[in-house]
Short mmCIF file of C-alpha atoms in Angstrom, two decimals:
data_model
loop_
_atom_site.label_atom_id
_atom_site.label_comp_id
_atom_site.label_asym_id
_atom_site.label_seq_id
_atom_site.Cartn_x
_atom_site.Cartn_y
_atom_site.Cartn_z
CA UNK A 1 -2.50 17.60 19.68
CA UNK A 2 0.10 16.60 17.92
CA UNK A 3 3.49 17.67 18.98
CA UNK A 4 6.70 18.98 17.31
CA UNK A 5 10.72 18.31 16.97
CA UNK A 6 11.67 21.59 18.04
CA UNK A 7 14.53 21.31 20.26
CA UNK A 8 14.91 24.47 22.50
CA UNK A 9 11.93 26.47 23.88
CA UNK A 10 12.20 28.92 26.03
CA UNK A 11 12.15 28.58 29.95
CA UNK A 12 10.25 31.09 31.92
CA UNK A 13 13.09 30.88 35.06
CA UNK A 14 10.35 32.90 36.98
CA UNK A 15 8.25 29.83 37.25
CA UNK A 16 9.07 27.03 40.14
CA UNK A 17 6.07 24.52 38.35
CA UNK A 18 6.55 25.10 34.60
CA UNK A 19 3.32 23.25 33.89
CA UNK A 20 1.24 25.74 35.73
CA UNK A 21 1.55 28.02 32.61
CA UNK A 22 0.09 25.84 30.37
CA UNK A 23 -3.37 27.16 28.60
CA UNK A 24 -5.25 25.12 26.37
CA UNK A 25 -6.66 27.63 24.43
CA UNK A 26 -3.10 29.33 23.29
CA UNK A 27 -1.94 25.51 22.84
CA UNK A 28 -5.28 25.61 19.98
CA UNK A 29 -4.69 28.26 18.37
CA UNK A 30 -1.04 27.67 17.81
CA UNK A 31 -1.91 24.20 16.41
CA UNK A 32 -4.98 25.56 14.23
CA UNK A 33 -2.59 28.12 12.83
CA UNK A 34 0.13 25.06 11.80
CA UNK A 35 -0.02 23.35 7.90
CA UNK A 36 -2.10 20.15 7.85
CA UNK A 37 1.02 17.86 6.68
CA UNK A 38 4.14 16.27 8.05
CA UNK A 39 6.16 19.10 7.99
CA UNK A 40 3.79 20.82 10.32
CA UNK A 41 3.00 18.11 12.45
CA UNK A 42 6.91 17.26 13.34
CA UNK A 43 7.77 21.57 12.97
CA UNK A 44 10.06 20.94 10.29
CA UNK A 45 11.40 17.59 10.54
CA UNK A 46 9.19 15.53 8.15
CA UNK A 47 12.57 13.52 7.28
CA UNK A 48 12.18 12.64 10.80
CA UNK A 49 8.68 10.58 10.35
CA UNK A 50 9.59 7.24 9.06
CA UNK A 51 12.61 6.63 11.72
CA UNK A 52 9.55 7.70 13.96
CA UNK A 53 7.66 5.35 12.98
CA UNK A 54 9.73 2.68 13.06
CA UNK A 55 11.18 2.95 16.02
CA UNK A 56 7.64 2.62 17.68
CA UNK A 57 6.54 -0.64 15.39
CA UNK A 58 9.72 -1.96 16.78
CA UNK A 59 8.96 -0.98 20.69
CA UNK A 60 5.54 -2.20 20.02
CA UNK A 61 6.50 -5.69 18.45
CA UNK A 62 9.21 -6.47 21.11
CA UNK A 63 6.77 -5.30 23.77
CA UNK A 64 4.32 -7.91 22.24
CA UNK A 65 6.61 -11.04 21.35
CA UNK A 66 7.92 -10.55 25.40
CA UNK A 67 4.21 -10.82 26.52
CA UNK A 68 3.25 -13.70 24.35
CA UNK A 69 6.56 -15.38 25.74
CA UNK A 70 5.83 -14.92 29.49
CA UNK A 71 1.94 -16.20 28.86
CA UNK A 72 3.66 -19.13 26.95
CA UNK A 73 6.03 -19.95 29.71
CA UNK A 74 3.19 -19.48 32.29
CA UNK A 75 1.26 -21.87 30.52
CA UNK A 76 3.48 -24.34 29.84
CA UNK A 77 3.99 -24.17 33.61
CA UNK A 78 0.53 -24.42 34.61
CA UNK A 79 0.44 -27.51 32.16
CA UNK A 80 -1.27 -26.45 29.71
CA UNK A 81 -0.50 -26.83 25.71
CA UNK A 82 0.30 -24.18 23.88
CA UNK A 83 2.26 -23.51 20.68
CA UNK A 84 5.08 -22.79 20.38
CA UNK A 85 5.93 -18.60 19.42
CA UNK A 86 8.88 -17.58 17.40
CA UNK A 87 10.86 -14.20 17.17
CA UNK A 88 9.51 -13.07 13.89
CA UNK A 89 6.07 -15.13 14.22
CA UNK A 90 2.90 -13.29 12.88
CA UNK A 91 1.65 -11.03 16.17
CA UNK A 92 -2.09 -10.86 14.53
CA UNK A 93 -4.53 -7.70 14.95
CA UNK A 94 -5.33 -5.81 18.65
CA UNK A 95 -9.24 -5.68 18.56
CA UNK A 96 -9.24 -1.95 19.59
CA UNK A 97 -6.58 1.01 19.45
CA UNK A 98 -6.48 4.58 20.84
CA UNK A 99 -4.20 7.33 18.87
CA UNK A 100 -4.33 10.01 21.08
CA UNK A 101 -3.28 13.70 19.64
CA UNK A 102 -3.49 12.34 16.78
CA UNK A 103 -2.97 15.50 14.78
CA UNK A 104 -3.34 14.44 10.64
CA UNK A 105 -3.21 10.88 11.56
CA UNK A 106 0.21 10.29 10.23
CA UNK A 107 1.01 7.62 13.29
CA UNK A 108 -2.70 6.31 12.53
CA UNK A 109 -1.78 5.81 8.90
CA UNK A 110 1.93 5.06 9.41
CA UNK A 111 1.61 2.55 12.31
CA UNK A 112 -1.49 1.81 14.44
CA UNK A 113 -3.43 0.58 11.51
CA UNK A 114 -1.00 -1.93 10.60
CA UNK A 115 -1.54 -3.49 14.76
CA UNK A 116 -5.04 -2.70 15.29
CA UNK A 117 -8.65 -3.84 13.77
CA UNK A 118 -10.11 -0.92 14.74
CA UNK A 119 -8.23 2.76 15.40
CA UNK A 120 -9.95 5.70 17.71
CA UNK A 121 -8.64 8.93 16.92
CA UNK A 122 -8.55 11.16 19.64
CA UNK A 123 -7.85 15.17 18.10
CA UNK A 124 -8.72 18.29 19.43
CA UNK A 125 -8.48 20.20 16.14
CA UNK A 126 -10.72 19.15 13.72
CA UNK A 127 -9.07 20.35 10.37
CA UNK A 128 -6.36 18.17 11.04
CA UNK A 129 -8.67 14.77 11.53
CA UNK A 130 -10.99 16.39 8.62
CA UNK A 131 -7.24 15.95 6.82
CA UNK A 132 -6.95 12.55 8.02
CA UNK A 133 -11.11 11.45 6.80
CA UNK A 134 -9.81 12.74 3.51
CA UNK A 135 -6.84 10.84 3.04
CA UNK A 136 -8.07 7.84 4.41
CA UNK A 137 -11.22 7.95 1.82
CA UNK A 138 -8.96 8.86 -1.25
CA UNK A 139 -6.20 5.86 -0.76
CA UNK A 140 -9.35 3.64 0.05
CA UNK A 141 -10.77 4.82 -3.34
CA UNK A 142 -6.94 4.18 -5.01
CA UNK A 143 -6.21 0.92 -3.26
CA UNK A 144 -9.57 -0.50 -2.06
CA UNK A 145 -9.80 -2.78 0.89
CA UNK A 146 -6.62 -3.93 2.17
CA UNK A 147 -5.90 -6.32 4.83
CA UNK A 148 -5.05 -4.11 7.87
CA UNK A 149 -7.29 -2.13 10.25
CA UNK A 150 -9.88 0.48 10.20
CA UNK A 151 -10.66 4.01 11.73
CA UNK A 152 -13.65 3.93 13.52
CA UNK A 153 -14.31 6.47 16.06
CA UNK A 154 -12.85 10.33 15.23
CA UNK A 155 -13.23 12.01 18.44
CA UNK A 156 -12.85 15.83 18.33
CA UNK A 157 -11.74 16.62 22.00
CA UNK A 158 -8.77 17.71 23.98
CA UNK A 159 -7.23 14.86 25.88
CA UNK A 160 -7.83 16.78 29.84
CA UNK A 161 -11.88 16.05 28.35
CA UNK A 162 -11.29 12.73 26.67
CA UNK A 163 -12.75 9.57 28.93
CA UNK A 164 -12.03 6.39 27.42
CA UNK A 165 -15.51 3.96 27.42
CA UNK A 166 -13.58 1.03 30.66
CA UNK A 167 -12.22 -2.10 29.65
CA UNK A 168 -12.28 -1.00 25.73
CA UNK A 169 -8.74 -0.66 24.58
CA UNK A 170 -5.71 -3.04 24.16
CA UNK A 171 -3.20 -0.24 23.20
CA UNK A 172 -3.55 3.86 24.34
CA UNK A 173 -0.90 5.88 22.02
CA UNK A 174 0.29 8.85 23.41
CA UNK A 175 2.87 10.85 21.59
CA UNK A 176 4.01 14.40 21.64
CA UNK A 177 0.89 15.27 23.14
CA UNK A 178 1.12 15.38 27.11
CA UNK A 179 3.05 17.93 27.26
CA UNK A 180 -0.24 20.37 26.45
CA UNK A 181 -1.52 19.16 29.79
CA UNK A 182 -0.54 20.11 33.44
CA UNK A 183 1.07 17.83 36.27
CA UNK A 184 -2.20 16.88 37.37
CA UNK A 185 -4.27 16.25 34.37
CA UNK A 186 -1.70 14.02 33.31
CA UNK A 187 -2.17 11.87 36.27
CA UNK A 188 -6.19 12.41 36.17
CA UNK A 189 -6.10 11.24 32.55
CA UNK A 190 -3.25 8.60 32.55
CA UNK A 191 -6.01 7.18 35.49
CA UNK A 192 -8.69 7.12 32.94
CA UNK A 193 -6.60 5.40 30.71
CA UNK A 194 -5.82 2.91 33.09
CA UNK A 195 -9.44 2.05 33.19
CA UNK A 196 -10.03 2.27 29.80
CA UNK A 197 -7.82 -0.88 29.32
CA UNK A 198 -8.73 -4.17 28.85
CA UNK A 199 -8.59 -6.10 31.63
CA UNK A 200 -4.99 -6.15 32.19
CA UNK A 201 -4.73 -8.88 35.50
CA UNK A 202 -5.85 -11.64 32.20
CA UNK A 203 -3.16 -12.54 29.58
CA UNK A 204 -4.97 -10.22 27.53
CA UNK A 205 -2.46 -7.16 25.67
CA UNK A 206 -3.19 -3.94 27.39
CA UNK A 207 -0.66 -0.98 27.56
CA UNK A 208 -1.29 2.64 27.83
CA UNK A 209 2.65 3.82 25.67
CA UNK A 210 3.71 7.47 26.09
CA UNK A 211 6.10 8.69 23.34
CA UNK A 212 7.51 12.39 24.05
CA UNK A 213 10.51 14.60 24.11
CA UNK A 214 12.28 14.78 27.14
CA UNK A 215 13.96 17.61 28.88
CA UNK A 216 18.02 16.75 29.75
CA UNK A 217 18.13 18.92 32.58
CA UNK A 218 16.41 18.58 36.57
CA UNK A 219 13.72 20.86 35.49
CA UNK A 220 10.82 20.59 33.16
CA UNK A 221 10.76 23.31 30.53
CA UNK A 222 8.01 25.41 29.19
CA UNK A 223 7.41 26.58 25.29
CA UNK A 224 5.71 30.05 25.08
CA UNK A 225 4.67 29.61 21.44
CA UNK A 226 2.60 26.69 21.77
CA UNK A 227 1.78 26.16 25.40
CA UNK A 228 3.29 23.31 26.09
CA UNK A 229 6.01 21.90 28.91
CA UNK A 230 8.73 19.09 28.15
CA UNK A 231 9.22 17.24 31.10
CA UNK A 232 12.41 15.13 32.57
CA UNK A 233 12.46 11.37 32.98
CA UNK A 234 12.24 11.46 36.47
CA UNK A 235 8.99 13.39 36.20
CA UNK A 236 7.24 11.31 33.82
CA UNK A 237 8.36 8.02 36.49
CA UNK A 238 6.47 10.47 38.88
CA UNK A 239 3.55 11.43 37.35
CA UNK A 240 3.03 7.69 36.24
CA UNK A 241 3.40 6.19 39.82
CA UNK A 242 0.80 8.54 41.18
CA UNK A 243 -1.40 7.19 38.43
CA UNK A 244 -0.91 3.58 39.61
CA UNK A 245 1.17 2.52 36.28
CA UNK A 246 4.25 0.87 35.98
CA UNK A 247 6.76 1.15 33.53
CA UNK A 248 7.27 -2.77 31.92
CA UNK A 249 9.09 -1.66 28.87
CA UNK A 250 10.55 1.43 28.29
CA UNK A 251 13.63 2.55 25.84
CA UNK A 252 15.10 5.69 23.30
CA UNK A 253 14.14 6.36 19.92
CA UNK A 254 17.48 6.52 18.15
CA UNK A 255 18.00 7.97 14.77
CA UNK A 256 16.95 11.34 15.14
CA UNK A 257 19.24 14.59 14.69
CA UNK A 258 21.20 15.18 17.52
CA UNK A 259 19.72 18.53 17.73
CA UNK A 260 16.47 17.72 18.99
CA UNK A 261 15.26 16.37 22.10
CA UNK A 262 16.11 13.16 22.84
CA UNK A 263 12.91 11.41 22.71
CA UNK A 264 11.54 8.56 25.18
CA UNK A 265 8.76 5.61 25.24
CA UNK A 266 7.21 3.69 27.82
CA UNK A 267 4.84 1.11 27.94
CA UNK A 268 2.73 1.38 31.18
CA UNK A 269 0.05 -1.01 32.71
CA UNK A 270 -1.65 -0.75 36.01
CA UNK A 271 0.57 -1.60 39.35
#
């Protein structure tokens, strides 16, 4: 599910593992009952989308142009040939992309199809990808074909169900979205993301990012209204090492009110 901007839930001080409240079911319901726009996707901060966005394309790129460096110098190494790769060369299409949580597709729309032939979208509630089928088909009926990629699978299931086909994608998006699952789904399903990568040991792309709010205290903090926890730093590092990922990029998003959470990525590939 998509996730919001809000900036201080409540914290239920009875409760020593704040994720152990979490119920999927309330987490629906408050997300069915949300508008099928920006504005309800980012709990009103739509101004807050585009700096969003580009923040990630930004990760993303640098991410990219850092990988296609090291397999260059490795190369060149190894003498082999290769050409040469400059800063603000053309990166080129990933052959397959997950959007998980996607909500109304806006990071689908906004982003992924601009790195990715071919976009999964991964969306428990289905008026909000019915929102996204809809769009998609009007601005492809406005603008016809363009030269960027396509949605192909639109797959209507919580992420604790979701199991990625192995070796299928070269980039899993996560973003304001694990927090609807507990400690230990997360790891169970940043595992099956692990092997839903590409084969990562190659000099093939492969990264599973996580994008979420993070809490500034020592303790993770739960949100009664939609069922959801925002965790600390250190407990994402956790959470990730007991999945067998490592962190090989990770940085702020910067632009956003200084009201809200301060908000985190990481790019992670198997240890």
């Amino acid at each position: 599910m998509a996730g919001d901007m809000r900036s201080s839930p409540p914290i239920l001080p009875s409760t020593s593992n704040p994720d152990a409240a979490i119920n999927h079911e309330t987490s629906i319901n408050y997300w069915s009952s949300v508008s099928s726009d920006v504005n309800g996707m980012l709990g009103g901060f739509p101004q807050t989308s585009r700096i969003d966005l580009q923040g990630s394309a930004n990760f993303l790129a640098k991410l990219r142009r850092k990988h296609k460096q090291v397999q260059q110098s490795r190369s060149q190494t190894e003498g082999g040939i290769t050409e040469s790769t400059s800063v603000g060369q053309e990166l080129g299409l990933m052959e397959r992309v997950a959007d998980c949580g996607a909500g109304i597709g806006r990071i689908t729309k906004g982003f992924l199809l601009g790195v990715g032939k071919s976009v999964d979208v991964v969306e428990p509630v289905k008026k909000f990808t019915d929102e996204l089928v809809k769009s998609l088909d009007e601005e492809k009926e406005e603008n016809g074909s363009k030269s960027k990629g396509e949605v192909n699978e639109v797959i209507n299931l919580g992420l604790q169900d979701w199991t990625p086909s192995p070796g299928k994608y070269n980039l899993i998006w996560n973003q304001w979205c694990l927090g609807h699952l507990t400690d230990a789904q997360l790891v169970a399903y940043l595992k099956r993301c692990k092997d839903g990568l590409v084969d990562s040991s190659s000099s093939t792309e492969a990264w599973i990012v996580v994008k979420e709010n993070m809490a500034s205290g020592v303790q993770d903090i739960y949100d009664e209204e939609d069922s959801s926890v925002t965790r600390t730093d250190q407990k994402f590092r956790k959470l990730f090492s007991q999945a067998g990922l490592q962190i090989v990029a990770t940085e702020v998003q910067r632009g956003f009110p200084r009201e809200l959470f301060a908000v985190r990525m990481y790019a992670l590939r198997p240890e």
